[in-house]
Amino acid sequence: QVQLAESGGGLVQAGGSLRLSCAASGRTFSSYTVGWFRQAPGKERDFAAAISGSGGIEYYADSVKGRFTISRDNAKNTVYLQMNSLNPEDTAVYYCAAAMRGIAPMSGRYDYWGQGTQVTVSS
């Protein structure tokens, strides 16, 4: 069982940056792939980025590639999402999720979810 808690969301102007954190409970955190998803009002939850348990493999959606960077510190049971060059289309609730499977962009492959953190980008 893994419990996840996101933090770091907030209001930022277009072109700005934010770093989200996903803190996890559990002694086997390094066994889990962790993904970041986001859901804008009235839209489906979309994949943003994912990282393998060891941190050696990263995978990004085309919409965030080159602007977002996912990383993890297994000693701190935390995964980060550094978001740069933000634009209003990045406004959404951001969720982290964990899976005992290989890296994948499909939300259905993730077993544990946090409650989300709001990111709002003003123009």
XYZ file of N, CA and C in Angstrom:
369
model
N 0.841 -1.190 0.000
C 0.000 0.000 0.000
C 0.879 1.245 0.000
N 0.532 2.188 -0.855
C 1.269 3.439 -0.956
C 0.283 4.592 -0.825
N 0.648 5.562 -0.028
C -0.152 6.788 0.062
C 0.665 7.937 -0.515
N 0.006 8.758 -1.311
C 0.683 9.830 -2.023
C 0.077 11.169 -1.656
N 0.932 12.191 -1.559
C 0.458 13.538 -1.242
C 1.223 14.542 -2.083
N 0.481 15.280 -2.911
C 1.094 16.295 -3.764
C 1.173 17.635 -3.044
N 2.152 18.427 -3.421
C 2.268 19.794 -2.923
C 3.013 20.625 -3.950
N 2.984 21.938 -3.757
C 3.738 22.817 -4.626
C 2.930 23.561 -5.680
N 1.650 23.269 -5.768
C 0.830 23.983 -6.722
C 0.622 25.435 -6.311
N 0.030 26.203 -7.212
C -0.232 27.596 -6.908
C -0.545 28.387 -8.153
N -0.508 29.692 -8.014
C -0.783 30.616 -9.112
C 0.532 31.196 -9.614
N 0.721 31.152 -10.922
C 1.959 31.655 -11.516
C 1.613 32.344 -12.826
N 2.408 33.314 -13.205
C 2.186 33.995 -14.477
C 2.755 33.172 -15.627
N 2.218 33.389 -16.788
C 2.720 32.710 -17.984
C 4.214 32.970 -18.136
N 4.928 31.917 -18.473
C 6.381 31.991 -18.576
C 7.110 31.628 -17.306
N 6.380 31.502 -16.224
C 6.972 31.195 -14.938
C 7.190 29.710 -14.718
N 7.629 29.384 -13.505
C 7.966 28.004 -13.149
C 7.353 27.619 -11.813
N 7.127 26.340 -11.660
C 6.707 25.743 -10.391
C 7.359 24.380 -10.272
N 7.563 23.958 -9.036
C 8.024 22.585 -8.812
C 7.018 21.886 -7.913
N 6.453 20.825 -8.426
C 5.530 19.997 -7.661
C 6.292 18.867 -6.982
N 5.793 18.480 -5.813
C 6.355 17.350 -5.096
C 5.276 16.313 -4.845
N 5.677 15.073 -4.856
C 4.789 13.950 -4.550
C 5.485 13.128 -3.478
N 5.001 13.243 -2.248
C 5.591 12.512 -1.131
C 4.834 11.214 -0.918
N 5.570 10.137 -0.754
C 4.953 8.820 -0.643
C 5.294 8.146 0.673
N 4.348 7.363 1.151
C 4.614 6.511 2.296
C 5.023 5.137 1.778
N 5.570 4.305 2.632
C 5.893 2.951 2.201
C 7.382 2.727 2.069
N 7.819 1.526 2.446
C 9.253 1.228 2.454
C 9.765 0.752 1.108
N 8.860 0.446 0.179
C 9.284 -0.073 -1.117
C 9.014 0.921 -2.231
N 9.109 2.175 -1.930
C 8.774 3.212 -2.905
C 9.592 3.082 -4.171
N 10.830 2.667 -4.057
C 11.699 2.552 -5.231
C 11.244 1.460 -6.191
N 10.298 0.644 -5.798
C 9.763 -0.398 -6.676
C 8.673 0.127 -7.598
N 8.220 1.351 -7.362
C 7.065 1.885 -8.070
C 7.449 2.855 -9.168
N 6.829 2.657 -10.324
C 6.793 3.713 -11.325
C 5.871 4.813 -10.809
N 6.236 6.062 -11.021
C 5.397 7.183 -10.600
C 5.110 8.072 -11.807
N 3.860 8.423 -11.939
C 3.453 9.294 -13.025
C 2.787 10.552 -12.515
N 2.859 11.587 -13.336
C 2.104 12.816 -13.090
C 1.036 12.934 -14.176
N -0.180 13.207 -13.740
C -1.300 13.426 -14.637
C -1.908 14.781 -14.309
N -2.690 15.299 -15.239
C -3.344 16.566 -14.967
C -4.742 16.583 -15.575
N -5.613 17.320 -14.910
C -6.995 17.397 -15.365
C -7.468 18.840 -15.313
N -7.766 19.373 -16.481
C -8.306 20.731 -16.580
C -9.826 20.672 -16.442
N -10.456 21.766 -16.065
C -11.921 21.775 -15.891
C -12.636 21.325 -17.154
N -13.544 20.371 -16.997
C -14.330 19.894 -18.116
C -13.597 18.972 -19.066
N -12.376 18.586 -18.714
C -11.588 17.730 -19.613
C -11.200 16.445 -18.913
N -10.742 15.487 -19.701
C -10.293 14.221 -19.140
C -8.923 14.385 -18.476
N -8.595 13.419 -17.626
C -7.293 13.407 -16.980
C -6.254 12.947 -18.004
N -5.233 13.745 -18.199
C -4.211 13.469 -19.204
C -2.867 13.175 -18.566
N -2.121 12.344 -19.225
C -0.766 12.005 -18.800
C 0.172 13.186 -19.070
N 1.100 13.419 -18.137
C 2.108 14.453 -18.338
C 3.513 13.859 -18.377
N 3.870 13.053 -17.364
C 5.226 12.528 -17.282
C 5.236 11.326 -16.353
N 6.245 10.485 -16.511
C 6.400 9.323 -15.633
C 7.880 9.001 -15.494
N 8.193 8.321 -14.394
C 9.583 7.954 -14.122
C 9.609 6.550 -13.535
N 10.601 5.788 -13.925
C 10.727 4.422 -13.432
C 11.165 4.419 -11.973
N 11.074 3.254 -11.356
C 11.390 3.135 -9.939
C 12.803 3.567 -9.588
N 13.737 3.224 -10.453
C 15.135 3.592 -10.206
C 15.439 5.027 -10.612
N 14.542 5.608 -11.388
C 14.780 6.951 -11.909
C 15.532 6.965 -13.220
N 15.855 5.788 -13.739
C 16.662 5.723 -14.946
C 15.912 5.969 -16.235
N 14.591 5.849 -16.202
C 13.787 6.049 -17.409
C 12.737 7.124 -17.136
N 12.655 8.068 -18.037
C 11.655 9.126 -17.964
C 10.843 9.110 -19.257
N 9.590 9.522 -19.141
C 8.709 9.536 -20.313
C 7.789 10.733 -20.192
N 7.649 11.475 -21.305
C 6.884 12.716 -21.279
C 5.834 12.751 -22.373
N 4.735 13.404 -22.079
C 3.770 13.721 -23.118
C 4.373 14.794 -24.027
N 3.986 14.772 -25.292
C 4.521 15.761 -26.236
C 4.227 17.188 -25.788
N 3.106 17.372 -25.128
C 2.685 18.723 -24.739
C 3.585 19.354 -23.679
N 4.355 18.539 -22.968
C 5.207 19.071 -21.896
C 6.697 18.826 -22.152
N 7.007 18.044 -23.165
C 8.390 17.691 -23.439
C 9.224 18.946 -23.679
N 10.365 19.011 -23.028
C 11.240 20.176 -23.156
C 10.941 21.281 -22.161
N 9.793 21.200 -21.493
C 9.436 22.224 -20.500
C 9.358 21.643 -19.087
N 8.914 20.395 -18.969
C 8.769 19.738 -17.669
C 9.876 18.700 -17.500
N 10.302 18.530 -16.255
C 11.286 17.504 -15.932
C 10.827 16.760 -14.692
N 10.767 15.441 -14.813
C 10.407 14.605 -13.680
C 11.679 14.010 -13.085
N 11.705 13.905 -11.761
C 12.852 13.329 -11.067
C 12.359 12.711 -9.776
N 13.214 11.939 -9.140
C 12.835 11.327 -7.871
C 14.042 11.204 -6.962
N 13.744 11.210 -5.678
C 14.727 10.974 -4.630
C 14.167 9.857 -3.769
N 14.599 8.637 -4.025
C 14.035 7.498 -3.303
C 14.407 7.499 -1.821
N 15.494 8.138 -1.470
C 15.851 8.244 -0.059
C 14.844 9.099 0.703
N 14.185 10.019 -0.011
C 13.179 10.881 0.595
C 11.758 10.463 0.214
N 11.637 9.357 -0.520
C 10.314 8.888 -0.958
C 9.534 10.004 -1.657
N 10.196 10.720 -2.525
C 9.573 11.882 -3.169
C 9.889 11.910 -4.656
N 8.883 12.263 -5.429
C 9.027 12.502 -6.861
C 8.693 13.966 -7.112
N 9.425 14.566 -8.031
C 9.261 15.980 -8.331
C 8.838 16.175 -9.790
N 8.147 17.266 -10.031
C 7.862 17.680 -11.401
C 8.228 19.161 -11.510
N 9.353 19.418 -12.153
C 9.776 20.794 -12.396
C 9.098 21.275 -13.667
N 8.349 22.351 -13.571
C 7.579 22.867 -14.698
C 8.076 24.262 -15.047
N 8.597 24.407 -16.244
C 9.114 25.690 -16.720
C 8.307 26.163 -17.927
N 8.450 27.430 -18.244
C 7.768 28.023 -19.401
C 6.281 27.702 -19.388
N 5.680 27.877 -18.249
C 4.265 27.555 -18.109
C 3.392 28.490 -18.938
N 2.311 27.952 -19.448
C 1.340 28.753 -20.192
C -0.064 28.439 -19.668
N -1.037 29.271 -20.002
C -2.389 29.065 -19.444
C -2.968 27.679 -19.736
N -2.538 27.040 -20.820
C -3.041 25.701 -21.136
C -2.546 24.647 -20.147
N -1.575 24.998 -19.323
C -1.086 24.076 -18.296
C -1.932 24.139 -17.022
N -2.884 25.037 -16.976
C -3.765 25.142 -15.810
C -4.568 23.871 -15.632
N -4.467 23.278 -14.446
C -5.136 21.996 -14.183
C -4.876 21.593 -12.739
N -5.598 20.575 -12.299
C -5.239 19.874 -11.068
C -4.232 18.799 -11.461
N -3.111 18.770 -10.765
C -2.051 17.816 -11.059
C -2.060 16.713 -10.010
N -2.045 15.476 -10.495
C -2.078 14.302 -9.633
C -0.821 13.479 -9.846
N -0.293 12.919 -8.768
C 0.732 11.899 -8.931
C 0.097 10.539 -8.659
N 0.668 9.535 -9.270
C 0.132 8.187 -9.173
C 1.286 7.195 -9.201
N 1.080 6.046 -8.565
C 2.128 5.035 -8.480
C 1.631 3.701 -9.021
N 2.539 2.968 -9.636
C 2.190 1.681 -10.229
C 3.319 0.693 -10.023
N 2.939 -0.565 -9.727
C 3.935 -1.642 -9.641
C 4.075 -2.283 -11.022
N 4.260 -1.455 -12.010
C 4.375 -1.911 -13.393
C 5.400 -1.049 -14.099
N 5.700 -1.414 -15.292
C 6.603 -0.603 -16.072
C 5.994 0.731 -16.433
N 6.817 1.639 -16.862
C 6.403 3.001 -17.167
C 5.375 2.995 -18.292
N 4.320 3.784 -18.146
C 3.246 3.811 -19.134
C 2.430 5.086 -18.975
N 1.816 5.587 -20.044
C 1.041 6.825 -19.958
C -0.447 6.632 -19.650
N -0.899 5.400 -19.504
C -2.319 5.165 -19.311
C -2.676 5.209 -17.835
N -3.663 6.014 -17.491
C -4.021 6.175 -16.081
C -4.498 4.868 -15.459
N -5.099 4.000 -16.244
C -5.610 2.740 -15.724
C -4.541 1.790 -15.214
N -3.296 2.038 -15.542
C -2.210 1.173 -15.109
C -1.669 1.559 -13.736
N -2.185 2.657 -13.187
C -1.699 3.156 -11.906
C -2.670 2.764 -10.796
N -2.097 2.310 -9.682
C -2.896 1.721 -8.611
C -3.204 2.706 -7.492
N -2.336 3.661 -7.271
C -2.477 4.576 -6.138
C -2.398 6.011 -6.649
N -3.247 6.846 -6.062
C -3.352 8.235 -6.509
C -3.354 9.182 -5.319
N -2.752 10.348 -5.539
C -2.877 11.414 -4.568
C -4.154 12.199 -4.796
N -4.376 13.216 -3.980
C -5.606 13.996 -4.066
C -5.478 15.195 -4.989
N -4.284 15.486 -5.452
C -4.098 16.533 -6.433
C -3.715 17.875 -5.842
N -3.072 18.673 -6.685
C -2.705 20.035 -6.317
C -3.023 20.946 -7.509
N -3.609 22.089 -7.225
C -4.058 22.990 -8.281
C -2.902 23.840 -8.792
N -2.775 23.884 -10.102
C -1.829 24.791 -10.762
C -2.633 25.727 -11.663
N -2.463 27.008 -11.455
C -3.161 28.000 -12.269
C -2.130 28.935 -12.889
N -2.187 29.049 -14.218
C -1.257 29.908 -14.942
C -2.048 31.062 -15.546
N -1.705 32.267 -15.147
C -2.412 33.437 -15.647
C -1.695 34.012 -16.865
N -2.483 34.577 -17.764
C -1.896 35.140 -18.993
C -1.470 36.588 -18.804
